[in-house]
Amino acid sequence: MSEDIFIAGSGISGLSVATYLVNAGYKVSIISSSYSPNTTSDKAAAFWFPYHISHQKECIPWCIESYWEYQKLSFNLHSGISMRKLIKVEYENVEDAKHDWQFFLPEGIYPKIIKDNHRFGEHTYSYEVMVPLIETQVFLPWLKDQLIKKGVLFERRRINSLQELSAKAKIVVNCTGLQSRVLCHDSQLIPVKGQVALLTPNNETDIFLDNEKPLYIVPRRDAIIIGGTYEENIFSQKTEENVLEEMLKKAFNVFPALQKQQFLGGWAGLRPYRHQVRVEHEPGTNIIHNYGHGGSGYTLAFGSAAVVKKIIDHWPS
């Protein structure tokens, strides 16, 4: 089988689509103005969790598909993926206690509930579950290298319009993230700024998530990521010193031992958020859209890639 398919965008969405397509025998090229380490996906504190998509039940199979794909990749020691314990804190008197996130877990993966202590604060309890941790600084270059070995072509150039690409390919898959706001004239797509602080690494740290504080802690081999913020319609990618200090204060209150780690700095990124993730064929065109994953980009990536592949598998000849 040989198809000329252009993928616009080189973040996790574009690379995961390329993976599924090239493995199925399609001829694939990725076109982007920037590649790792200069993509939004590089700045993600990437662990599997359905972040801000609990209202989209159609995403459940996408999350499950991605979970199993990452688990499979975790057996490759060079991939930068590992299965790690996630501690998820919840509150007795908060709406979040409906536990919708658990419905996104694969069958057979059951969180262990810890109710017999309040070490994370009053009126709290926690869940523990094994989830994929994706170290972006390792995984994205590794995945790109795997795709090159399989014959995927990478072209660096600015994308001025999707129509410009669609005139030269049988199918175009739009994975341009926030750039789709302009390319698709999609005002539903908004930036959601996230700021994080970085500490020197400590491999004994678990992944920690408390959506109410909010606070997350992600242990990577290059740094412990302390996050984060959720700032809608903010286009600046600058970090703010007072915000980083507040995040560190929250983390130190929960895990005092983190104060032993050295502060390395911080970074900020813009999540491409859409109330409904857009994965569909645009009628009357040869363009398939795959964007708007927000803070669940990695959690949805391979699942939405499977949807794109299914659309292409049934493409009229």
mmCIF file with all atom_site columns, N, CA and C in Angstrom, residues 196-261:
data_model
loop_
_atom_site.group_PDB
_atom_site.id
_atom_site.type_symbol
_atom_site.label_atom_id
_atom_site.label_alt_id
_atom_site.label_comp_id
_atom_site.label_asym_id
_atom_site.label_entity_id
_atom_site.label_seq_id
_atom_site.pdbx_PDB_ins_code
_atom_site.Cartn_x
_atom_site.Cartn_y
_atom_site.Cartn_z
_atom_site.occupancy
_atom_site.B_iso_or_equiv
_atom_site.pdbx_formal_charge
_atom_site.auth_seq_id
_atom_site.auth_comp_id
_atom_site.auth_asym_id
_atom_site.auth_atom_id
_atom_site.pdbx_PDB_model_num
ATOM 1   N N  . VAL A 1 196 ? 5.312  25.976 35.128 1.00 0.00 ? 196 VAL A N  1
ATOM 2   C CA . VAL A 1 196 ? 5.865  24.971 36.035 1.00 0.00 ? 196 VAL A CA 1
ATOM 3   C C  . VAL A 1 196 ? 7.217  25.424 36.555 1.00 0.00 ? 196 VAL A C  1
ATOM 4   N N  . ALA A 1 197 ? 7.559  24.918 37.734 1.00 0.00 ? 197 ALA A N  1
ATOM 5   C CA . ALA A 1 197 ? 8.891  25.114 38.314 1.00 0.00 ? 197 ALA A CA 1
ATOM 6   C C  . ALA A 1 197 ? 9.662  23.810 38.213 1.00 0.00 ? 197 ALA A C  1
ATOM 7   N N  . LEU A 1 198 ? 10.974 23.909 38.195 1.00 0.00 ? 198 LEU A N  1
ATOM 8   C CA . LEU A 1 198 ? 11.832 22.734 38.031 1.00 0.00 ? 198 LEU A CA 1
ATOM 9   C C  . LEU A 1 198 ? 12.791 22.609 39.204 1.00 0.00 ? 198 LEU A C  1
ATOM 10  N N  . LEU A 1 199 ? 12.900 21.389 39.745 1.00 0.00 ? 199 LEU A N  1
ATOM 11  C CA . LEU A 1 199 ? 13.849 21.081 40.804 1.00 0.00 ? 199 LEU A CA 1
ATOM 12  C C  . LEU A 1 199 ? 14.786 19.982 40.325 1.00 0.00 ? 199 LEU A C  1
ATOM 13  N N  . THR A 1 200 ? 15.935 19.866 40.961 1.00 0.00 ? 200 THR A N  1
ATOM 14  C CA . THR A 1 200 ? 16.858 18.784 40.612 1.00 0.00 ? 200 THR A CA 1
ATOM 15  C C  . THR A 1 200 ? 16.171 17.438 40.819 1.00 0.00 ? 200 THR A C  1
ATOM 16  N N  . PRO A 1 201 ? 16.520 16.438 40.012 1.00 0.00 ? 201 PRO A N  1
ATOM 17  C CA . PRO A 1 201 ? 15.778 15.168 40.026 1.00 0.00 ? 201 PRO A CA 1
ATOM 18  C C  . PRO A 1 201 ? 15.977 14.345 41.288 1.00 0.00 ? 201 PRO A C  1
ATOM 19  N N  . ASN A 1 202 ? 14.955 13.527 41.565 1.00 0.00 ? 202 ASN A N  1
ATOM 20  C CA . ASN A 1 202 ? 14.986 12.553 42.654 1.00 0.00 ? 202 ASN A CA 1
ATOM 21  C C  . ASN A 1 202 ? 14.072 11.405 42.232 1.00 0.00 ? 202 ASN A C  1
ATOM 22  N N  . ASN A 1 203 ? 14.641 10.313 41.838 1.00 0.00 ? 203 ASN A N  1
ATOM 23  C CA . ASN A 1 203 ? 13.872 9.228  41.218 1.00 0.00 ? 203 ASN A CA 1
ATOM 24  C C  . ASN A 1 203 ? 12.945 8.519  42.183 1.00 0.00 ? 203 ASN A C  1
ATOM 25  N N  . GLU A 1 204 ? 13.050 8.809  43.488 1.00 0.00 ? 204 GLU A N  1
ATOM 26  C CA . GLU A 1 204 ? 12.194 8.137  44.465 1.00 0.00 ? 204 GLU A CA 1
ATOM 27  C C  . GLU A 1 204 ? 10.829 8.818  44.592 1.00 0.00 ? 204 GLU A C  1
ATOM 28  N N  . THR A 1 205 ? 10.638 9.948  43.932 1.00 0.00 ? 205 THR A N  1
ATOM 29  C CA . THR A 1 205 ? 9.393  10.700 44.024 1.00 0.00 ? 205 THR A CA 1
ATOM 30  C C  . THR A 1 205 ? 8.313  10.059 43.160 1.00 0.00 ? 205 THR A C  1
ATOM 31  N N  . ASP A 1 206 ? 7.076  9.997  43.691 1.00 0.00 ? 206 ASP A N  1
ATOM 32  C CA . ASP A 1 206 ? 5.941  9.514  42.914 1.00 0.00 ? 206 ASP A CA 1
ATOM 33  C C  . ASP A 1 206 ? 5.309  10.674 42.150 1.00 0.00 ? 206 ASP A C  1
ATOM 34  N N  . ILE A 1 207 ? 4.502  10.330 41.133 1.00 0.00 ? 207 ILE A N  1
ATOM 35  C CA . ILE A 1 207 ? 3.674  11.351 40.492 1.00 0.00 ? 207 ILE A CA 1
ATOM 36  C C  . ILE A 1 207 ? 2.562  11.713 41.473 1.00 0.00 ? 207 ILE A C  1
ATOM 37  N N  . PHE A 1 208 ? 2.311  12.997 41.622 1.00 0.00 ? 208 PHE A N  1
ATOM 38  C CA . PHE A 1 208 ? 1.296  13.467 42.570 1.00 0.00 ? 208 PHE A CA 1
ATOM 39  C C  . PHE A 1 208 ? 0.372  14.443 41.868 1.00 0.00 ? 208 PHE A C  1
ATOM 40  N N  . LEU A 1 209 ? -0.937 14.334 42.146 1.00 0.00 ? 209 LEU A N  1
ATOM 41  C CA . LEU A 1 209 ? -1.907 15.226 41.517 1.00 0.00 ? 209 LEU A CA 1
ATOM 42  C C  . LEU A 1 209 ? -3.007 15.604 42.498 1.00 0.00 ? 209 LEU A C  1
ATOM 43  N N  . ASP A 1 210 ? -3.197 16.899 42.666 1.00 0.00 ? 210 ASP A N  1
ATOM 44  C CA . ASP A 1 210 ? -4.296 17.454 43.463 1.00 0.00 ? 210 ASP A CA 1
ATOM 45  C C  . ASP A 1 210 ? -4.912 18.580 42.641 1.00 0.00 ? 210 ASP A C  1
ATOM 46  N N  . ASN A 1 211 ? -6.054 18.313 42.020 1.00 0.00 ? 211 ASN A N  1
ATOM 47  C CA . ASN A 1 211 ? -6.657 19.297 41.123 1.00 0.00 ? 211 ASN A CA 1
ATOM 48  C C  . ASN A 1 211 ? -7.238 20.498 41.852 1.00 0.00 ? 211 ASN A C  1
ATOM 49  N N  . GLU A 1 212 ? -7.432 20.378 43.167 1.00 0.00 ? 212 GLU A N  1
ATOM 50  C CA . GLU A 1 212 ? -8.055 21.473 43.898 1.00 0.00 ? 212 GLU A CA 1
ATOM 51  C C  . GLU A 1 212 ? -7.059 22.540 44.318 1.00 0.00 ? 212 GLU A C  1
ATOM 52  N N  . LYS A 1 213 ? -5.820 22.164 44.590 1.00 0.00 ? 213 LYS A N  1
ATOM 53  C CA . LYS A 1 213 ? -4.870 23.171 45.085 1.00 0.00 ? 213 LYS A CA 1
ATOM 54  C C  . LYS A 1 213 ? -4.599 24.285 44.061 1.00 0.00 ? 213 LYS A C  1
ATOM 55  N N  . PRO A 1 214 ? -4.366 24.115 42.791 1.00 0.00 ? 214 PRO A N  1
ATOM 56  C CA . PRO A 1 214 ? -4.002 22.863 42.121 1.00 0.00 ? 214 PRO A CA 1
ATOM 57  C C  . PRO A 1 214 ? -2.496 22.619 42.275 1.00 0.00 ? 214 PRO A C  1
ATOM 58  N N  . LEU A 1 215 ? -2.113 21.336 42.190 1.00 0.00 ? 215 LEU A N  1
ATOM 59  C CA . LEU A 1 215 ? -0.705 20.982 42.328 1.00 0.00 ? 215 LEU A CA 1
ATOM 60  C C  . LEU A 1 215 ? -0.451 19.639 41.656 1.00 0.00 ? 215 LEU A C  1
ATOM 61  N N  . TYR A 1 216 ? 0.609  19.568 40.860 1.00 0.00 ? 216 TYR A N  1
ATOM 62  C CA . TYR A 1 216 ? 1.086  18.281 40.395 1.00 0.00 ? 216 TYR A CA 1
ATOM 63  C C  . TYR A 1 216 ? 2.600  18.240 40.483 1.00 0.00 ? 216 TYR A C  1
ATOM 64  N N  . ILE A 1 217 ? 3.106  17.040 40.724 1.00 0.00 ? 217 ILE A N  1
ATOM 65  C CA . ILE A 1 217 ? 4.545  16.810 40.860 1.00 0.00 ? 217 ILE A CA 1
ATOM 66  C C  . ILE A 1 217 ? 4.897  15.631 39.963 1.00 0.00 ? 217 ILE A C  1
ATOM 67  N N  . VAL A 1 218 ? 5.850  15.859 39.059 1.00 0.00 ? 218 VAL A N  1
ATOM 68  C CA . VAL A 1 218 ? 6.186  14.836 38.068 1.00 0.00 ? 218 VAL A CA 1
ATOM 69  C C  . VAL A 1 218 ? 7.692  14.585 38.090 1.00 0.00 ? 218 VAL A C  1
ATOM 70  N N  . PRO A 1 219 ? 8.122  13.384 38.501 1.00 0.00 ? 219 PRO A N  1
ATOM 71  C CA . PRO A 1 219 ? 9.565  13.085 38.583 1.00 0.00 ? 219 PRO A CA 1
ATOM 72  C C  . PRO A 1 219 ? 10.110 12.604 37.243 1.00 0.00 ? 219 PRO A C  1
ATOM 73  N N  . ARG A 1 220 ? 11.046 13.356 36.682 1.00 0.00 ? 220 ARG A N  1
ATOM 74  C CA . ARG A 1 220 ? 11.727 12.931 35.458 1.00 0.00 ? 220 ARG A CA 1
ATOM 75  C C  . ARG A 1 220 ? 13.209 12.800 35.766 1.00 0.00 ? 220 ARG A C  1
ATOM 76  N N  . ARG A 1 221 ? 13.941 12.205 34.841 1.00 0.00 ? 221 ARG A N  1
ATOM 77  C CA . ARG A 1 221 ? 15.369 11.997 35.086 1.00 0.00 ? 221 ARG A CA 1
ATOM 78  C C  . ARG A 1 221 ? 16.153 13.300 34.970 1.00 0.00 ? 221 ARG A C  1
ATOM 79  N N  . ASP A 1 222 ? 15.582 14.317 34.283 1.00 0.00 ? 222 ASP A N  1
ATOM 80  C CA . ASP A 1 222 ? 16.292 15.595 34.158 1.00 0.00 ? 222 ASP A CA 1
ATOM 81  C C  . ASP A 1 222 ? 15.833 16.621 35.186 1.00 0.00 ? 222 ASP A C  1
ATOM 82  N N  . ALA A 1 223 ? 14.645 16.431 35.781 1.00 0.00 ? 223 ALA A N  1
ATOM 83  C CA . ALA A 1 223 ? 14.118 17.397 36.744 1.00 0.00 ? 223 ALA A CA 1
ATOM 84  C C  . ALA A 1 223 ? 12.840 16.868 37.373 1.00 0.00 ? 223 ALA A C  1
ATOM 85  N N  . ILE A 1 224 ? 12.508 17.400 38.549 1.00 0.00 ? 224 ILE A N  1
ATOM 86  C CA . ILE A 1 224 ? 11.177 17.219 39.115 1.00 0.00 ? 224 ILE A CA 1
ATOM 87  C C  . ILE A 1 224 ? 10.357 18.428 38.676 1.00 0.00 ? 224 ILE A C  1
ATOM 88  N N  . ILE A 1 225 ? 9.247  18.171 37.990 1.00 0.00 ? 225 ILE A N  1
ATOM 89  C CA . ILE A 1 225 ? 8.394  19.252 37.520 1.00 0.00 ? 225 ILE A CA 1
ATOM 90  C C  . ILE A 1 225 ? 7.329  19.532 38.567 1.00 0.00 ? 225 ILE A C  1
ATOM 91  N N  . ILE A 1 226 ? 7.226  20.796 38.985 1.00 0.00 ? 226 ILE A N  1
ATOM 92  C CA . ILE A 1 226 ? 6.215  21.232 39.945 1.00 0.00 ? 226 ILE A CA 1
ATOM 93  C C  . ILE A 1 226 ? 5.249  22.155 39.219 1.00 0.00 ? 226 ILE A C  1
ATOM 94  N N  . GLY A 1 227 ? 3.989  21.760 39.172 1.00 0.00 ? 227 GLY A N  1
ATOM 95  C CA . GLY A 1 227 ? 3.002  22.590 38.475 1.00 0.00 ? 227 GLY A CA 1
ATOM 96  C C  . GLY A 1 227 ? 1.745  22.719 39.313 1.00 0.00 ? 227 GLY A C  1
ATOM 97  N N  . GLY A 1 228 ? 0.806  23.383 38.811 1.00 0.00 ? 228 GLY A N  1
ATOM 98  C CA . GLY A 1 228 ? 0.909  24.153 37.605 1.00 0.00 ? 228 GLY A CA 1
ATOM 99  C C  . GLY A 1 228 ? -0.210 25.168 37.606 1.00 0.00 ? 228 GLY A C  1
ATOM 100 N N  . THR A 1 229 ? -0.338 25.855 36.524 1.00 0.00 ? 229 THR A N  1
ATOM 101 C CA . THR A 1 229 ? -1.392 26.856 36.379 1.00 0.00 ? 229 THR A CA 1
ATOM 102 C C  . THR A 1 229 ? -2.287 26.485 35.200 1.00 0.00 ? 229 THR A C  1
ATOM 103 N N  . TYR A 1 230 ? -3.483 27.081 35.171 1.00 0.00 ? 230 TYR A N  1
ATOM 104 C CA . TYR A 1 230 ? -4.446 26.862 34.109 1.00 0.00 ? 230 TYR A CA 1
ATOM 105 C C  . TYR A 1 230 ? -5.035 28.222 33.764 1.00 0.00 ? 230 TYR A C  1
ATOM 106 N N  . GLU A 1 231 ? -4.364 28.924 32.829 1.00 0.00 ? 231 GLU A N  1
ATOM 107 C CA . GLU A 1 231 ? -4.686 30.325 32.534 1.00 0.00 ? 231 GLU A CA 1
ATOM 108 C C  . GLU A 1 231 ? -5.270 30.441 31.129 1.00 0.00 ? 231 GLU A C  1
ATOM 109 N N  . GLU A 1 232 ? -6.584 30.529 31.041 1.00 0.00 ? 232 GLU A N  1
ATOM 110 C CA . GLU A 1 232 ? -7.262 30.546 29.748 1.00 0.00 ? 232 GLU A CA 1
ATOM 111 C C  . GLU A 1 232 ? -7.060 31.861 29.001 1.00 0.00 ? 232 GLU A C  1
ATOM 112 N N  . ASN A 1 233 ? -6.907 31.745 27.695 1.00 0.00 ? 233 ASN A N  1
ATOM 113 C CA . ASN A 1 233 ? -6.791 32.896 26.791 1.00 0.00 ? 233 ASN A CA 1
ATOM 114 C C  . ASN A 1 233 ? -5.603 33.803 27.118 1.00 0.00 ? 233 ASN A C  1
ATOM 115 N N  . ILE A 1 234 ? -4.537 33.206 27.624 1.00 0.00 ? 234 ILE A N  1
ATOM 116 C CA . ILE A 1 234 ? -3.289 33.937 27.842 1.00 0.00 ? 234 ILE A CA 1
ATOM 117 C C  . ILE A 1 234 ? -2.300 33.466 26.774 1.00 0.00 ? 234 ILE A C  1
ATOM 118 N N  . PHE A 1 235 ? -1.743 34.407 26.027 1.00 0.00 ? 235 PHE A N  1
ATOM 119 C CA . PHE A 1 235 ? -0.869 34.061 24.913 1.00 0.00 ? 235 PHE A CA 1
ATOM 120 C C  . PHE A 1 235 ? 0.617  34.168 25.256 1.00 0.00 ? 235 PHE A C  1
ATOM 121 N N  . SER A 1 236 ? 0.954  34.767 26.394 1.00 0.00 ? 236 SER A N  1
ATOM 122 C CA . SER A 1 236 ? 2.350  34.920 26.784 1.00 0.00 ? 236 SER A CA 1
ATOM 123 C C  . SER A 1 236 ? 2.911  33.613 27.323 1.00 0.00 ? 236 SER A C  1
ATOM 124 N N  . GLN A 1 237 ? 4.135  33.286 26.946 1.00 0.00 ? 237 GLN A N  1
ATOM 125 C CA . GLN A 1 237 ? 4.797  32.083 27.445 1.00 0.00 ? 237 GLN A CA 1
ATOM 126 C C  . GLN A 1 237 ? 5.878  32.416 28.471 1.00 0.00 ? 237 GLN A C  1
ATOM 127 N N  . LYS A 1 238 ? 5.797  33.591 29.041 1.00 0.00 ? 238 LYS A N  1
ATOM 128 C CA . LYS A 1 238 ? 6.757  33.982 30.069 1.00 0.00 ? 238 LYS A CA 1
ATOM 129 C C  . LYS A 1 238 ? 6.340  33.428 31.423 1.00 0.00 ? 238 LYS A C  1
ATOM 130 N N  . THR A 1 239 ? 7.327  32.999 32.206 1.00 0.00 ? 239 THR A N  1
ATOM 131 C CA . THR A 1 239 ? 7.043  32.572 33.573 1.00 0.00 ? 239 THR A CA 1
ATOM 132 C C  . THR A 1 239 ? 7.053  33.792 34.491 1.00 0.00 ? 239 THR A C  1
ATOM 133 N N  . GLU A 1 240 ? 6.319  33.681 35.594 1.00 0.00 ? 240 GLU A N  1
ATOM 134 C CA . GLU A 1 240 ? 6.233  34.762 36.575 1.00 0.00 ? 240 GLU A CA 1
ATOM 135 C C  . GLU A 1 240 ? 6.811  34.269 37.898 1.00 0.00 ? 240 GLU A C  1
ATOM 136 N N  . GLU A 1 241 ? 7.767  35.000 38.429 1.00 0.00 ? 241 GLU A N  1
ATOM 137 C CA . GLU A 1 241 ? 8.494  34.553 39.612 1.00 0.00 ? 241 GLU A CA 1
ATOM 138 C C  . GLU A 1 241 ? 7.570  34.281 40.790 1.00 0.00 ? 241 GLU A C  1
ATOM 139 N N  . ASN A 1 242 ? 6.594  35.155 41.002 1.00 0.00 ? 242 ASN A N  1
ATOM 140 C CA . ASN A 1 242 ? 5.692  34.965 42.141 1.00 0.00 ? 242 ASN A CA 1
ATOM 141 C C  . ASN A 1 242 ? 4.828  33.715 41.989 1.00 0.00 ? 242 ASN A C  1
ATOM 142 N N  . VAL A 1 243 ? 4.483  33.379 40.747 1.00 0.00 ? 243 VAL A N  1
ATOM 143 C CA . VAL A 1 243 ? 3.682  32.176 40.495 1.00 0.00 ? 243 VAL A CA 1
ATOM 144 C C  . VAL A 1 243 ? 4.517  30.920 40.780 1.00 0.00 ? 243 VAL A C  1
ATOM 145 N N  . LEU A 1 244 ? 5.762  30.923 40.330 1.00 0.00 ? 244 LEU A N  1
ATOM 146 C CA . LEU A 1 244 ? 6.636  29.780 40.588 1.00 0.00 ? 244 LEU A CA 1
ATOM 147 C C  . LEU A 1 244 ? 6.855  29.589 42.087 1.00 0.00 ? 244 LEU A C  1
ATOM 148 N N  . GLU A 1 245 ? 7.038  30.691 42.794 1.00 0.00 ? 245 GLU A N  1
ATOM 149 C CA . GLU A 1 245 ? 7.251  30.623 44.245 1.00 0.00 ? 245 GLU A CA 1
ATOM 150 C C  . GLU A 1 245 ? 6.031  30.038 44.954 1.00 0.00 ? 245 GLU A C  1
ATOM 151 N N  . GLU A 1 246 ? 4.841  30.415 44.500 1.00 0.00 ? 246 GLU A N  1
ATOM 152 C CA . GLU A 1 246 ? 3.612  29.910 45.116 1.00 0.00 ? 246 GLU A CA 1
ATOM 153 C C  . GLU A 1 246 ? 3.457  28.412 44.865 1.00 0.00 ? 246 GLU A C  1
ATOM 154 N N  . MET A 1 247 ? 3.797  27.969 43.663 1.00 0.00 ? 247 MET A N  1
ATOM 155 C CA . MET A 1 247 ? 3.713  26.537 43.358 1.00 0.00 ? 247 MET A CA 1
ATOM 156 C C  . MET A 1 247 ? 4.679  25.736 44.219 1.00 0.00 ? 247 MET A C  1
ATOM 157 N N  . LEU A 1 248 ? 5.892  26.259 44.375 1.00 0.00 ? 248 LEU A N  1
ATOM 158 C CA . LEU A 1 248 ? 6.881  25.563 45.202 1.00 0.00 ? 248 LEU A CA 1
ATOM 159 C C  . LEU A 1 248 ? 6.443  25.515 46.661 1.00 0.00 ? 248 LEU A C  1
ATOM 160 N N  . LYS A 1 249 ? 5.832  26.587 47.125 1.00 0.00 ? 249 LYS A N  1
ATOM 161 C CA . LYS A 1 249 ? 5.343  26.619 48.505 1.00 0.00 ? 249 LYS A CA 1
ATOM 162 C C  . LYS A 1 249 ? 4.300  25.533 48.736 1.00 0.00 ? 249 LYS A C  1
ATOM 163 N N  . LYS A 1 250 ? 3.372  25.364 47.782 1.00 0.00 ? 250 LYS A N  1
ATOM 164 C CA . LYS A 1 250 ? 2.356  24.311 47.882 1.00 0.00 ? 250 LYS A CA 1
ATOM 165 C C  . LYS A 1 250 ? 3.015  22.933 47.922 1.00 0.00 ? 250 LYS A C  1
ATOM 166 N N  . ALA A 1 251 ? 3.997  22.728 47.046 1.00 0.00 ? 251 ALA A N  1
ATOM 167 C CA . ALA A 1 251 ? 4.668  21.431 46.978 1.00 0.00 ? 251 ALA A CA 1
ATOM 168 C C  . ALA A 1 251 ? 5.420  21.134 48.269 1.00 0.00 ? 251 ALA A C  1
ATOM 169 N N  . PHE A 1 252 ? 6.115  22.130 48.807 1.00 0.00 ? 252 PHE A N  1
ATOM 170 C CA . PHE A 1 252 ? 6.898  21.931 50.035 1.00 0.00 ? 252 PHE A CA 1
ATOM 171 C C  . PHE A 1 252 ? 5.987  21.668 51.231 1.00 0.00 ? 252 PHE A C  1
ATOM 172 N N  . ASN A 1 253 ? 4.797  22.247 51.240 1.00 0.00 ? 253 ASN A N  1
ATOM 173 C CA . ASN A 1 253 ? 3.855  22.012 52.339 1.00 0.00 ? 253 ASN A CA 1
ATOM 174 C C  . ASN A 1 253 ? 3.390  20.564 52.360 1.00 0.00 ? 253 ASN A C  1
ATOM 175 N N  . VAL A 1 254 ? 3.241  19.974 51.167 1.00 0.00 ? 254 VAL A N  1
ATOM 176 C CA . VAL A 1 254 ? 2.784  18.584 51.076 1.00 0.00 ? 254 VAL A CA 1
ATOM 177 C C  . VAL A 1 254 ? 3.950  17.616 51.227 1.00 0.00 ? 254 VAL A C  1
ATOM 178 N N  . PHE A 1 255 ? 5.072  17.938 50.606 1.00 0.00 ? 255 PHE A N  1
ATOM 179 C CA . PHE A 1 255 ? 6.262  17.080 50.631 1.00 0.00 ? 255 PHE A CA 1
ATOM 180 C C  . PHE A 1 255 ? 7.472  17.906 51.067 1.00 0.00 ? 255 PHE A C  1
ATOM 181 N N  . PRO A 1 256 ? 7.665  18.089 52.374 1.00 0.00 ? 256 PRO A N  1
ATOM 182 C CA . PRO A 1 256 ? 8.771  18.911 52.881 1.00 0.00 ? 256 PRO A CA 1
ATOM 183 C C  . PRO A 1 256 ? 10.147 18.471 52.379 1.00 0.00 ? 256 PRO A C  1
ATOM 184 N N  . ALA A 1 257 ? 10.323 17.190 52.102 1.00 0.00 ? 257 ALA A N  1
ATOM 185 C CA . ALA A 1 257 ? 11.622 16.684 51.667 1.00 0.00 ? 257 ALA A CA 1
ATOM 186 C C  . ALA A 1 257 ? 12.058 17.304 50.334 1.00 0.00 ? 257 ALA A C  1
ATOM 187 N N  . LEU A 1 258 ? 11.114 17.820 49.561 1.00 0.00 ? 258 LEU A N  1
ATOM 188 C CA . LEU A 1 258 ? 11.463 18.434 48.278 1.00 0.00 ? 258 LEU A CA 1
ATOM 189 C C  . LEU A 1 258 ? 12.300 19.698 48.449 1.00 0.00 ? 258 LEU A C  1
ATOM 190 N N  . GLN A 1 259 ? 12.281 20.264 49.650 1.00 0.00 ? 259 GLN A N  1
ATOM 191 C CA . GLN A 1 259 ? 13.069 21.480 49.893 1.00 0.00 ? 259 GLN A CA 1
ATOM 192 C C  . GLN A 1 259 ? 14.568 21.217 49.790 1.00 0.00 ? 259 GLN A C  1
ATOM 193 N N  . LYS A 1 260 ? 14.954 19.936 49.827 1.00 0.00 ? 260 LYS A N  1
ATOM 194 C CA . LYS A 1 260 ? 16.368 19.576 49.689 1.00 0.00 ? 260 LYS A CA 1
ATOM 195 C C  . LYS A 1 260 ? 16.844 19.691 48.240 1.00 0.00 ? 260 LYS A C  1
ATOM 196 N N  . GLN A 1 261 ? 15.891 19.709 47.297 1.00 0.00 ? 261 GLN A N  1
ATOM 197 C CA . GLN A 1 261 ? 16.253 19.756 45.886 1.00 0.00 ? 261 GLN A CA 1
ATOM 198 C C  . GLN A 1 261 ? 16.550 21.201 45.464 1.00 0.00 ? 261 GLN A C  1
#
